[in-house]
Tab-separated table of C-alpha atoms and ligand atoms in Angstrom:
chain	number	residue	atom	x	y	z
Y	1	UNK	CA	-136.024	143.637	192.004
Y	2	UNK	CA	-133.307	141.117	191.137
Y	3	UNK	CA	-134.034	137.417	191.335
Y	4	UNK	CA	-131.567	135.149	193.047
Y	5	UNK	CA	-131.297	131.438	193.702
Y	6	UNK	CA	-130.123	130.260	197.126
Y	7	UNK	CA	-128.807	126.753	197.564
Y	8	UNK	CA	-129.273	125.457	201.105
Y	9	UNK	CA	-128.626	122.145	202.816
Y	10	UNK	CA	-131.318	120.337	204.756
Y	11	UNK	CA	-130.146	118.140	207.627
Y	12	UNK	CA	-132.345	115.619	209.418
Y	13	UNK	CA	-131.661	114.385	212.917
Y	14	UNK	CA	-131.582	110.571	212.920
Y	15	UNK	CA	-131.066	108.676	216.189
Y	16	UNK	CA	-129.604	111.755	217.873
Y	17	UNK	CA	-127.212	112.843	215.068
Y	18	UNK	CA	-127.738	115.253	212.198
Y	19	UNK	CA	-127.230	113.782	208.717
Y	20	UNK	CA	-127.408	115.684	205.403
Y	21	UNK	CA	-130.824	114.898	203.879
Y	22	UNK	CA	-130.650	116.847	200.658
Y	23	UNK	CA	-130.245	120.107	198.844
Y	24	UNK	CA	-132.906	122.802	198.722
Y	25	UNK	CA	-132.928	125.579	196.113
Y	26	UNK	CA	-135.018	128.673	196.693
Y	27	UNK	CA	-135.770	131.237	193.961
Y	28	UNK	CA	-136.273	134.575	195.660
Y	29	UNK	CA	-137.150	138.071	194.568
Y	30	UNK	CA	-136.267	140.323	197.488
Y	31	UNK	CA	-138.291	139.050	200.432
Y	32	UNK	CA	-140.653	137.027	198.186
Y	33	UNK	CA	-140.159	133.318	197.719
Y	34	UNK	CA	-140.992	132.465	194.103
Y	35	UNK	CA	-140.201	128.748	193.807
Y	36	UNK	CA	-138.438	125.844	195.513
Y	37	UNK	CA	-136.934	122.555	194.458
Y	38	UNK	CA	-135.348	119.766	196.478
Y	39	UNK	CA	-133.251	116.676	195.800
Y	40	UNK	CA	-132.710	114.024	198.456
Y	41	UNK	CA	-129.066	112.996	198.903
Y	42	UNK	CA	-128.308	109.502	197.558
Y	43	UNK	CA	-126.739	108.381	200.846
Y	44	UNK	CA	-129.735	109.661	202.809
Y	45	UNK	CA	-132.064	107.545	200.685
Y	46	UNK	CA	-130.017	104.464	201.626
Y	47	UNK	CA	-130.466	105.046	205.374
Y	48	UNK	CA	-132.963	102.700	206.989
Y	49	UNK	CA	-133.848	105.333	209.621
Y	50	UNK	CA	-134.429	108.237	207.162
Y	51	UNK	CA	-137.379	110.517	208.055
Y	52	UNK	CA	-139.578	111.981	205.326
Y	53	UNK	CA	-139.387	115.761	205.039
Y	54	UNK	CA	-143.022	115.759	204.117
Y	55	UNK	CA	-145.465	113.049	203.081
Y	56	UNK	CA	-146.971	114.926	200.136
Y	57	UNK	CA	-144.172	116.067	197.822
Y	58	UNK	CA	-141.129	114.598	199.554
Y	59	UNK	CA	-142.347	111.139	200.491
Y	60	UNK	CA	-139.833	108.319	200.845
Y	61	UNK	CA	-142.420	105.646	199.949
Y	62	UNK	CA	-141.006	105.088	196.450
Y	63	UNK	CA	-137.310	105.740	196.767
Y	64	UNK	CA	-136.562	104.480	193.240
Y	65	UNK	CA	-138.816	107.134	191.754
Y	66	UNK	CA	-137.110	110.037	193.520
Y	67	UNK	CA	-133.466	108.960	193.391
Y	68	UNK	CA	-131.456	111.679	191.610
Y	69	UNK	CA	-134.570	113.760	190.818
Y	70	UNK	CA	-135.256	117.393	191.693
Y	71	UNK	CA	-138.700	117.548	193.237
Y	72	UNK	CA	-141.038	120.555	193.366
Y	73	UNK	CA	-143.841	121.506	195.782
Y	74	UNK	CA	-147.408	120.277	195.066
Y	75	UNK	CA	-150.306	122.307	193.663
Y	76	UNK	CA	-148.084	125.074	192.262
Y	77	UNK	CA	-147.069	126.153	195.787
Y	78	UNK	CA	-143.836	128.100	196.147
Y	79	UNK	CA	-142.679	126.213	199.270
Y	80	UNK	CA	-142.589	122.595	200.434
Y	81	UNK	CA	-144.901	122.156	203.420
Y	82	UNK	CA	-142.340	120.160	205.414
Y	83	UNK	CA	-139.755	122.941	204.975
Y	84	UNK	CA	-142.265	125.722	205.724
Y	85	UNK	CA	-143.132	123.912	208.969
Y	86	UNK	CA	-139.416	124.092	209.918
Y	87	UNK	CA	-139.328	127.855	209.221
Y	88	UNK	CA	-140.019	130.485	211.870
Y	89	UNK	CA	-143.605	131.720	211.988
Y	90	UNK	CA	-144.779	135.242	212.978
Y	91	UNK	CA	-143.116	135.311	216.425
Y	92	UNK	CA	-139.825	133.768	215.283
Y	93	UNK	CA	-139.621	136.248	212.416
Y	94	UNK	CA	-139.982	139.210	214.835
Y	95	UNK	CA	-137.131	137.846	216.971
Y	96	UNK	CA	-134.803	137.346	214.004
Y	97	UNK	CA	-135.638	140.837	212.705
Y	98	UNK	CA	-134.935	142.326	216.162
Y	99	UNK	CA	-131.530	140.664	216.289
Y	100	UNK	CA	-130.627	141.725	212.750
Y	101	UNK	CA	-132.230	145.183	213.310
Y	102	UNK	CA	-134.340	145.102	210.135
Y	103	UNK	CA	-138.061	145.902	209.508
Y	104	UNK	CA	-140.844	143.299	209.747
Y	105	UNK	CA	-141.011	140.708	206.968
Y	106	UNK	CA	-138.128	142.340	205.110
Y	107	UNK	CA	-135.819	139.324	204.935
Y	108	UNK	CA	-135.737	136.633	202.248
Y	109	UNK	CA	-137.188	133.241	203.255
Y	110	UNK	CA	-133.711	131.693	203.030
Y	111	UNK	CA	-132.482	134.020	205.813
Y	112	UNK	CA	-135.406	133.132	208.130
Y	113	UNK	CA	-134.781	129.431	207.440
Y	114	UNK	CA	-131.060	129.718	208.182
Y	115	UNK	CA	-131.427	131.912	211.273
Y	116	UNK	CA	-133.929	129.760	213.151
Y	117	UNK	CA	-131.278	127.521	214.770
Y	118	UNK	CA	-130.972	123.769	215.270
Y	119	UNK	CA	-133.500	123.444	218.117
Y	120	UNK	CA	-136.425	124.328	215.863
Y	121	UNK	CA	-139.629	122.290	215.824
Y	122	UNK	CA	-139.227	118.890	214.221
Y	123	UNK	CA	-136.124	117.033	213.162
Y	124	UNK	CA	-134.674	119.354	210.524
Y	125	UNK	CA	-131.945	121.921	210.462
Y	126	UNK	CA	-131.299	124.179	207.490
Y	127	UNK	CA	-127.697	125.252	206.869
Y	128	UNK	CA	-125.875	127.224	204.195
Y	129	UNK	CA	-123.148	124.643	203.648
Y	130	UNK	CA	-122.477	120.991	204.370
Y	131	UNK	CA	-119.620	122.030	206.647
Y	132	UNK	CA	-121.809	124.198	208.938
Y	133	UNK	CA	-122.116	122.864	212.461
Y	134	UNK	CA	-125.155	122.373	214.681
Y	135	UNK	CA	-126.201	125.519	216.588
Y	136	UNK	CA	-127.915	124.258	219.732
Y	137	UNK	CA	-130.116	127.001	220.959
Y	138	UNK	CA	-131.974	126.613	224.205
Y	139	UNK	CA	-131.815	128.205	227.637
Y	140	UNK	CA	-132.113	126.629	231.036
Y	141	UNK	CA	-135.495	126.628	232.699
Y	142	UNK	CA	-133.978	128.766	235.489
Y	143	UNK	CA	-133.714	131.763	233.166
Y	144	UNK	CA	-137.432	132.163	232.448
Y	145	UNK	CA	-137.554	135.632	233.975
Y	146	UNK	CA	-134.689	136.861	231.741
Y	147	UNK	CA	-136.377	135.361	228.677
Y	148	UNK	CA	-139.768	136.854	229.564
Y	149	UNK	CA	-138.155	140.276	229.877
Y	150	UNK	CA	-136.519	139.905	226.456
Y	151	UNK	CA	-139.728	138.638	224.823
Y	152	UNK	CA	-141.676	141.628	226.169
Y	153	UNK	CA	-139.072	144.022	224.806
Y	154	UNK	CA	-139.105	142.402	221.362
Y	155	UNK	CA	-142.904	142.519	221.261
Y	156	UNK	CA	-142.762	146.232	222.148
Y	157	UNK	CA	-140.162	146.883	219.416
Y	158	UNK	CA	-137.532	147.878	222.031
Y	159	UNK	CA	-133.858	147.030	221.618
Y	160	UNK	CA	-132.458	143.997	223.447
Y	161	UNK	CA	-128.826	143.129	224.082
Y	162	UNK	CA	-127.143	141.030	221.428
Y	163	UNK	CA	-126.636	138.222	223.972
Y	164	UNK	CA	-130.357	138.114	224.836
Y	165	UNK	CA	-131.368	138.397	221.187
Y	166	UNK	CA	-129.180	135.383	220.367
Y	167	UNK	CA	-130.850	133.358	223.115
Y	168	UNK	CA	-134.330	134.305	221.927
Y	169	UNK	CA	-133.459	133.552	218.323
Y	170	UNK	CA	-133.019	130.064	219.699
Y	171	UNK	CA	-136.747	129.978	220.269
Y	172	UNK	CA	-137.492	131.509	216.890
Y	173	UNK	CA	-137.695	128.071	215.327
Y	174	UNK	CA	-140.889	127.496	217.282
Y	175	UNK	CA	-143.949	128.359	215.227
Y	176	UNK	CA	-146.990	130.426	216.119
Y	177	UNK	CA	-147.580	134.085	216.904
Y	178	UNK	CA	-147.325	134.287	220.675
Y	179	UNK	CA	-144.018	135.054	222.423
Y	180	UNK	CA	-142.158	131.892	223.336
Y	181	UNK	CA	-138.757	130.338	223.929
Y	182	UNK	CA	-137.137	126.924	224.130
Y	183	UNK	CA	-135.976	125.833	227.596
Y	184	UNK	CA	-134.372	122.710	229.042
Y	185	UNK	CA	-135.022	121.455	232.569
Y	186	UNK	CA	-132.527	119.846	234.966
Y	187	UNK	CA	-133.301	116.372	233.565
Y	188	UNK	CA	-132.490	117.598	230.061
Y	189	UNK	CA	-136.130	117.575	228.904
Y	190	UNK	CA	-136.993	120.287	226.382
Y	191	UNK	CA	-140.058	122.496	226.885
Y	192	UNK	CA	-141.713	125.262	224.907
Y	193	UNK	CA	-142.246	128.256	227.207
Y	194	UNK	CA	-145.292	130.353	226.214
Y	195	UNK	CA	-145.186	133.828	227.758
Y	196	UNK	CA	-147.946	136.303	228.469
Y	197	UNK	CA	-148.154	138.860	225.634
Y	198	UNK	CA	-147.996	142.635	226.051
Y	199	UNK	CA	-151.470	142.954	224.533
Y	200	UNK	CA	-153.284	140.214	226.456
Y	201	UNK	CA	-155.268	142.768	228.458
Y	202	UNK	CA	-156.739	141.475	231.716
Y	203	UNK	CA	-156.762	137.796	230.593
Y	204	UNK	CA	-154.119	135.515	232.110
Y	205	UNK	CA	-153.656	133.555	228.886
Y	206	UNK	CA	-150.927	131.119	230.065
Y	207	UNK	CA	-153.107	130.020	233.032
Y	208	UNK	CA	-156.245	129.665	230.928
Y	209	UNK	CA	-154.450	127.734	228.191
Y	210	UNK	CA	-152.935	125.495	230.863
Y	211	UNK	CA	-156.305	124.776	232.491
Y	212	UNK	CA	-157.965	124.185	229.107
Y	213	UNK	CA	-155.329	121.629	228.098
Y	214	UNK	CA	-155.878	119.858	231.449
Y	215	UNK	CA	-159.634	119.927	230.816
Y	216	UNK	CA	-159.094	118.350	227.385
Y	217	UNK	CA	-157.049	115.593	228.996
Y	218	UNK	CA	-159.848	114.914	231.489
Y	219	UNK	CA	-162.188	114.703	228.505
Y	220	UNK	CA	-160.086	111.816	227.202
Y	221	UNK	CA	-158.085	113.691	224.560
Y	222	UNK	CA	-154.388	113.110	223.947
Y	223	UNK	CA	-152.659	116.318	225.057
Y	224	UNK	CA	-149.131	117.652	225.353
Y	225	UNK	CA	-147.732	117.579	228.911
Y	226	UNK	CA	-147.890	121.039	230.511
Y	227	UNK	CA	-146.787	122.924	233.654
Y	228	UNK	CA	-147.490	126.426	234.864
Y	229	UNK	CA	-144.605	128.476	236.309
Y	230	UNK	CA	-144.883	131.666	238.326
Y	231	UNK	CA	-142.294	134.302	237.439
Y	232	UNK	CA	-142.760	137.457	239.509
Y	233	UNK	CA	-146.383	138.472	239.024
Y	234	UNK	CA	-146.697	136.581	235.728
Y	235	UNK	CA	-147.517	133.024	234.762
Y	236	UNK	CA	-145.651	131.119	232.056
Y	237	UNK	CA	-147.015	128.001	230.364
Y	238	UNK	CA	-144.510	125.220	229.756
Y	239	UNK	CA	-145.457	122.636	227.140
Y	240	UNK	CA	-143.255	119.568	226.873
Y	241	UNK	CA	-141.945	119.143	223.359
Y	242	UNK	CA	-143.686	116.229	221.633
Y	243	UNK	CA	-141.176	116.348	218.784
Y	244	UNK	CA	-138.493	114.994	221.127
Y	245	UNK	CA	-138.185	111.750	223.061
Y	246	UNK	CA	-135.413	110.571	225.307
Y	247	UNK	CA	-133.800	107.190	224.985
Y	248	UNK	CA	-132.258	106.587	228.379
Y	249	UNK	CA	-131.306	102.925	227.791
Y	250	UNK	CA	-128.009	103.805	226.061
Y	251	UNK	CA	-127.370	107.086	227.884
Y	252	UNK	CA	-129.690	110.072	227.589
Y	253	UNK	CA	-129.960	110.380	223.805
Y	254	UNK	CA	-132.446	112.936	222.514
Y	255	UNK	CA	-134.418	111.572	219.583
Y	256	UNK	CA	-136.035	114.150	217.289
Y	257	UNK	CA	-139.304	113.475	215.510
Y	258	UNK	CA	-140.148	115.460	212.441
Y	259	UNK	CA	-143.425	117.443	212.604
Y	260	UNK	CA	-145.654	118.604	209.770
Y	261	UNK	CA	-148.828	120.651	210.047
Y	262	UNK	CA	-152.266	119.853	208.654
Y	263	UNK	CA	-151.538	122.717	206.236
Y	264	UNK	CA	-148.775	120.547	204.767
Y	265	UNK	CA	-150.928	117.414	204.549
Y	266	UNK	CA	-153.721	119.313	202.820
Y	267	UNK	CA	-151.072	120.957	200.595
Y	268	UNK	CA	-152.560	124.404	200.345
Y	269	UNK	CA	-151.397	127.961	200.885
Y	270	UNK	CA	-151.849	129.403	204.387
Y	271	UNK	CA	-154.372	131.926	203.035
Y	272	UNK	CA	-156.620	128.983	202.019
Y	273	UNK	CA	-156.817	127.601	205.584
Y	274	UNK	CA	-160.234	129.227	206.266
Y	275	UNK	CA	-161.687	127.414	203.221
Y	276	UNK	CA	-160.749	123.970	204.624
Y	277	UNK	CA	-162.480	121.734	207.134
Y	278	UNK	CA	-161.950	119.076	209.781
Y	279	UNK	CA	-163.250	116.650	207.156
Y	280	UNK	CA	-160.336	117.636	204.878
Y	281	UNK	CA	-157.960	116.798	207.753
Y	282	UNK	CA	-159.706	113.425	208.205
Y	283	UNK	CA	-159.235	112.725	204.465
Y	284	UNK	CA	-155.547	113.686	204.727
Y	285	UNK	CA	-155.135	111.313	207.702
Y	286	UNK	CA	-156.580	108.481	205.588
Y	287	UNK	CA	-154.179	109.300	202.801
Y	288	UNK	CA	-150.925	109.963	204.646
Y	289	UNK	CA	-150.980	108.558	208.181
Y	290	UNK	CA	-149.967	105.146	209.494
Y	291	UNK	CA	-152.641	102.640	208.523
Y	292	UNK	CA	-152.903	101.227	212.046
Y	293	UNK	CA	-153.447	104.743	213.488
Y	294	UNK	CA	-156.003	106.044	210.986
Y	295	UNK	CA	-159.146	105.048	212.873
Y	296	UNK	CA	-157.969	106.268	216.280
Y	297	UNK	CA	-156.483	109.495	214.872
Y	298	UNK	CA	-159.713	110.408	213.082
Y	299	UNK	CA	-161.746	109.667	216.216
Y	300	UNK	CA	-159.373	111.832	218.232
Y	301	UNK	CA	-159.707	114.608	215.638
Y	302	UNK	CA	-163.499	114.431	215.935
Y	303	UNK	CA	-163.175	114.654	219.732
Y	304	UNK	CA	-160.956	117.748	219.376
Y	305	UNK	CA	-163.505	119.374	217.080
Y	306	UNK	CA	-166.270	118.729	219.619
Y	307	UNK	CA	-164.066	120.049	222.438
Y	308	UNK	CA	-163.234	123.200	220.431
Y	309	UNK	CA	-166.981	123.781	219.916
Y	310	UNK	CA	-167.708	123.435	223.656
Y	311	UNK	CA	-164.891	125.843	224.671
Y	312	UNK	CA	-165.177	128.255	221.684
Y	313	UNK	CA	-161.594	127.658	220.592
Y	314	UNK	CA	-162.053	129.281	217.199
Y	315	UNK	CA	-158.326	129.610	216.430
Y	316	UNK	CA	-158.363	126.000	215.223
Y	317	UNK	CA	-156.586	126.684	211.916
Y	318	UNK	CA	-154.537	124.193	209.910
Y	319	UNK	CA	-151.247	125.037	211.663
Y	320	UNK	CA	-152.809	124.237	215.021
Y	321	UNK	CA	-153.107	120.577	214.025
Y	322	UNK	CA	-149.893	118.631	213.580
Y	323	UNK	CA	-148.512	115.202	212.729
Y	324	UNK	CA	-145.402	113.578	214.171
Y	325	UNK	CA	-143.015	111.064	212.586
Y	326	UNK	CA	-142.932	107.738	214.441
Y	327	UNK	CA	-139.458	106.158	214.185
Y	328	UNK	CA	-140.602	102.662	215.137
Y	329	UNK	CA	-143.573	102.487	212.782
Y	330	UNK	CA	-141.935	104.704	210.122
Y	331	UNK	CA	-144.880	106.936	209.444
Y	332	UNK	CA	-147.040	109.848	210.552
Y	333	UNK	CA	-149.700	110.142	213.222
Y	334	UNK	CA	-151.676	112.936	214.882
Y	335	UNK	CA	-149.656	114.926	217.444
Y	336	UNK	CA	-150.894	115.583	220.972
Y	337	UNK	CA	-153.328	118.489	221.245
Y	338	UNK	CA	-151.779	121.960	221.733
Y	339	UNK	CA	-152.723	125.660	221.414
Y	340	UNK	CA	-156.301	125.499	222.722
Y	341	UNK	CA	-157.473	128.864	223.940
Y	342	UNK	CA	-161.158	129.487	224.752
Y	343	UNK	CA	-162.459	132.684	223.170
Y	344	UNK	CA	-164.823	134.653	225.419
Y	345	UNK	CA	-167.310	135.791	222.782
Y	346	UNK	CA	-170.882	136.730	223.570
Y	347	UNK	CA	-172.504	135.925	220.222
Y	348	UNK	CA	-174.962	133.045	220.433
Y	349	UNK	CA	-174.149	131.990	216.852
Y	350	UNK	CA	-170.474	131.092	216.695
Y	351	UNK	CA	-168.104	129.768	214.050
Y	352	UNK	CA	-164.944	127.673	214.011
Y	353	UNK	CA	-161.996	128.622	211.776
Y	354	UNK	CA	-162.307	125.288	209.942
Y	355	UNK	CA	-165.447	123.774	208.489
Y	356	UNK	CA	-167.258	121.413	210.901
Y	357	UNK	CA	-169.981	119.753	208.821
Y	358	UNK	CA	-172.674	120.322	206.193
Y	359	UNK	CA	-173.444	123.735	207.725
Y	360	UNK	CA	-169.873	124.891	207.189
Y	361	UNK	CA	-168.077	126.488	210.128
Y	362	UNK	CA	-171.206	126.802	212.260
Y	363	UNK	CA	-170.140	125.822	215.757
Y	364	UNK	CA	-172.958	123.479	216.780
Y	365	UNK	CA	-173.194	119.837	217.766
Y	366	UNK	CA	-175.892	119.277	215.124
Y	367	UNK	CA	-173.431	120.370	212.455
Y	368	UNK	CA	-170.697	118.140	213.885
Y	369	UNK	CA	-173.080	115.187	214.324
Y	370	UNK	CA	-174.256	115.476	210.721
Y	371	UNK	CA	-170.626	115.060	209.598
Y	372	UNK	CA	-169.997	111.838	211.577
Y	373	UNK	CA	-169.838	109.562	208.496
Y	374	UNK	CA	-166.959	111.629	207.099
Y	375	UNK	CA	-165.084	110.645	210.263
Y	376	UNK	CA	-166.061	106.982	209.901
Y	377	UNK	CA	-168.217	107.161	213.031
Y	378	UNK	CA	-171.513	105.395	213.654
Y	379	UNK	CA	-174.342	107.464	215.254
Y	380	UNK	CA	-173.588	105.735	218.564
Y	381	UNK	CA	-169.816	106.400	218.379
Y	382	UNK	CA	-170.348	110.071	217.544
Y	383	UNK	CA	-172.862	110.510	220.338
Y	384	UNK	CA	-170.568	108.803	222.828
Y	385	UNK	CA	-167.744	111.190	221.983
Y	386	UNK	CA	-170.087	114.187	222.371
Y	387	UNK	CA	-171.355	112.856	225.724
Y	388	UNK	CA	-167.838	112.151	226.960
Y	389	UNK	CA	-166.642	115.691	226.197
Y	390	UNK	CA	-169.799	117.343	227.597
Y	391	UNK	CA	-169.567	115.402	230.853
Y	392	UNK	CA	-166.191	117.105	231.477
Y	393	UNK	CA	-166.635	120.565	229.920
Y	394	UNK	CA	-169.902	121.088	231.867
Y	395	UNK	CA	-167.740	120.889	235.018
Y	396	UNK	CA	-165.113	123.311	233.704
Y	397	UNK	CA	-165.479	125.789	236.588
Y	398	UNK	CA	-164.776	123.146	239.208
Y	399	UNK	CA	-161.739	121.916	237.277
Y	400	UNK	CA	-160.402	125.450	236.772
Y	401	UNK	CA	-160.850	126.199	240.496
Y	402	UNK	CA	-159.053	122.982	241.438
Y	403	UNK	CA	-156.167	123.998	239.174
Y	404	UNK	CA	-155.868	127.298	241.055
Y	405	UNK	CA	-157.335	129.613	238.397
Y	406	UNK	CA	-158.598	132.754	240.159
Y	407	UNK	CA	-162.312	133.605	240.359
Y	408	UNK	CA	-161.666	136.793	238.388
Y	409	UNK	CA	-160.073	134.881	235.509
Y	410	UNK	CA	-162.834	132.264	235.602
Y	411	UNK	CA	-165.477	134.993	235.243
Y	412	UNK	CA	-163.588	136.629	232.387
Y	413	UNK	CA	-163.346	133.437	230.355
Y	414	UNK	CA	-166.794	132.064	231.302
Y	415	UNK	CA	-168.610	133.295	228.153
Y	416	UNK	CA	-166.392	130.977	226.070
Y	417	UNK	CA	-167.808	127.804	227.656
Y	418	UNK	CA	-171.021	126.616	226.088
Y	419	UNK	CA	-173.940	124.824	227.612
Y	420	UNK	CA	-175.042	121.876	225.509
Y	421	UNK	CA	-178.536	123.379	225.059
Y	422	UNK	CA	-176.991	126.423	223.339
Y	423	UNK	CA	-175.325	124.314	220.653
Y	424	UNK	CA	-177.628	121.332	220.288
Y	425	UNK	CA	-181.174	121.023	218.910
Y	426	UNK	CA	-183.766	119.381	221.160
Y	427	UNK	CA	-183.993	116.412	218.769
Y	428	UNK	CA	-180.289	115.728	218.991
Y	429	UNK	CA	-180.353	116.328	222.751
Y	430	UNK	CA	-182.966	113.585	223.123
Y	431	UNK	CA	-180.664	111.203	221.250
Y	432	UNK	CA	-177.798	112.227	223.486
Y	433	UNK	CA	-179.839	111.670	226.631
Y	434	UNK	CA	-180.673	108.154	225.586
Y	435	UNK	CA	-177.024	107.283	224.958
Y	436	UNK	CA	-175.728	108.681	228.286
Y	437	UNK	CA	-177.273	109.165	231.677
Y	438	UNK	CA	-175.993	112.733	232.069
Y	439	UNK	CA	-177.993	115.943	232.176
Y	440	UNK	CA	-177.442	119.655	232.550
Y	441	UNK	CA	-175.011	120.794	235.277
E	501	ADP	N1	-145.469	120.629	222.722
E	501	ADP	C1	-145.024	120.885	221.508
E	501	ADP	N2	-144.008	120.177	220.990
E	501	ADP	C2	-143.553	120.413	219.746
E	501	ADP	N3	-144.078	121.341	218.927
E	501	ADP	C3	-145.106	122.078	219.387
E	501	ADP	C4	-145.639	121.892	220.692
E	501	ADP	N4	-146.669	122.764	220.859
E	501	ADP	C5	-146.738	123.452	219.725
E	501	ADP	N5	-145.821	123.050	218.821
E	501	ADP	C6	-145.550	123.590	217.496
E	501	ADP	O1	-145.215	124.953	217.684
E	501	ADP	C7	-146.121	125.794	216.988
E	501	ADP	C8	-146.452	127.001	217.866
E	501	ADP	O2	-147.078	126.589	219.065
E	501	ADP	P1	-148.509	127.177	219.464
E	501	ADP	O3	-148.834	126.629	220.807
E	501	ADP	O4	-149.481	126.908	218.364
E	501	ADP	O5	-148.174	128.726	219.578
E	501	ADP	P2	-149.082	130.018	219.244
E	501	ADP	O6	-150.058	130.146	220.381
E	501	ADP	O7	-148.092	131.118	219.168
E	501	ADP	O8	-149.753	129.744	217.926
E	501	ADP	C9	-147.306	124.927	216.640
E	501	ADP	O9	-147.900	125.320	215.447
E	501	ADP	C10	-146.715	123.534	216.549
E	501	ADP	O10	-146.156	123.317	215.259
E	502	MG	MG1	-150.670	128.118	217.197
């Protein structure tokens, strides 16, 4: 198969306007990406509000070192993490393929990058020439039913009209596997709509994800803002975009914040995600995040790990942890929590996707507690976080009922929620009881 080199232009949205950030070259062999290189534009490097494309290989910390240089991805990877995070993931690829009427995964990476549209996650847009214009690509929140219909057809491999396909391609720049689209409400706020999937079976996944995110918030975690919408007989989860903020002081200007995944910070290939751990993410936070946020971000990460253990969210891979660019502080910090879905397994011995502690992925509090030093936590701090999360997750049924989740759905998801005695040795439980006055539900 013939090799070809594609030269693309990366734009970054700064203070509400796209500016050329640099030139990306991709070496491709058919649908395989072989290598990438990138050079920041000289004018971009002069901008005081420039956002880094990624903190590992494309950092702006030492501008003198990178001026005029072509940079390559770290660790022999074929793609830059910060660019891969701006590319469509499994769902977005299916939508683009449906519109272009081609088989799954048959397109070169450059085509997926170009097709994803300007409303993609983060602050970047990828265009084929400097003269290309922005392609805003969102629908109004009033068209959820139309979008749901289109998403179901695409998932089933059925044809959709070109007009609908174009609208859904708009949402193809959102990552992840589940069907979704980008929608704007009447105030101009952008949301990610997550639809029920054709293969969800009897589980009402949007409602359960919604209730679980609310539960995490009650447990003191920093979560994305969510709403649940009823469309016909189906529920749709709306998650407010945390990669956008709205500056209303000088008119409603939408500010875009670049987003990179933990996969990018750890600088590994996606296939290596199951070999990594929460401790690797903590190390990456120390290395790449804003100094004043390091302690609180690592504590929050520990809390999320404990929460994921209690609710059996075992889809906690490296792309389900993200970091957002802060324009004021000019650096990265942990994003709000998203994509938490309890997994109703029956096994008593359970495992997380990522490593938890010295016993690897084993999903127990003993394993997590034994790793506390790697998160900079004292025994008391770690125990307080565990107690705080348990005090809320033990009441999950009441919270789910209050949020309107039906009894049938509650019963279906119940096996996911773990009692502390199932995941905690009696020795550790005694310690926990002395640090908090709570007991079993
Ligand atoms: N509220 C949000 N704002 C901005 N980006 C988000 C938000 N929620 C998720 N993302 C990004 O979109 C991707 C897909 O969302 P996710 O909820 O993980 O979908 P899926 O269930 O299909 O994996 C995530 O990996 C993350 O990069
Ligand atoms: Mg996800």
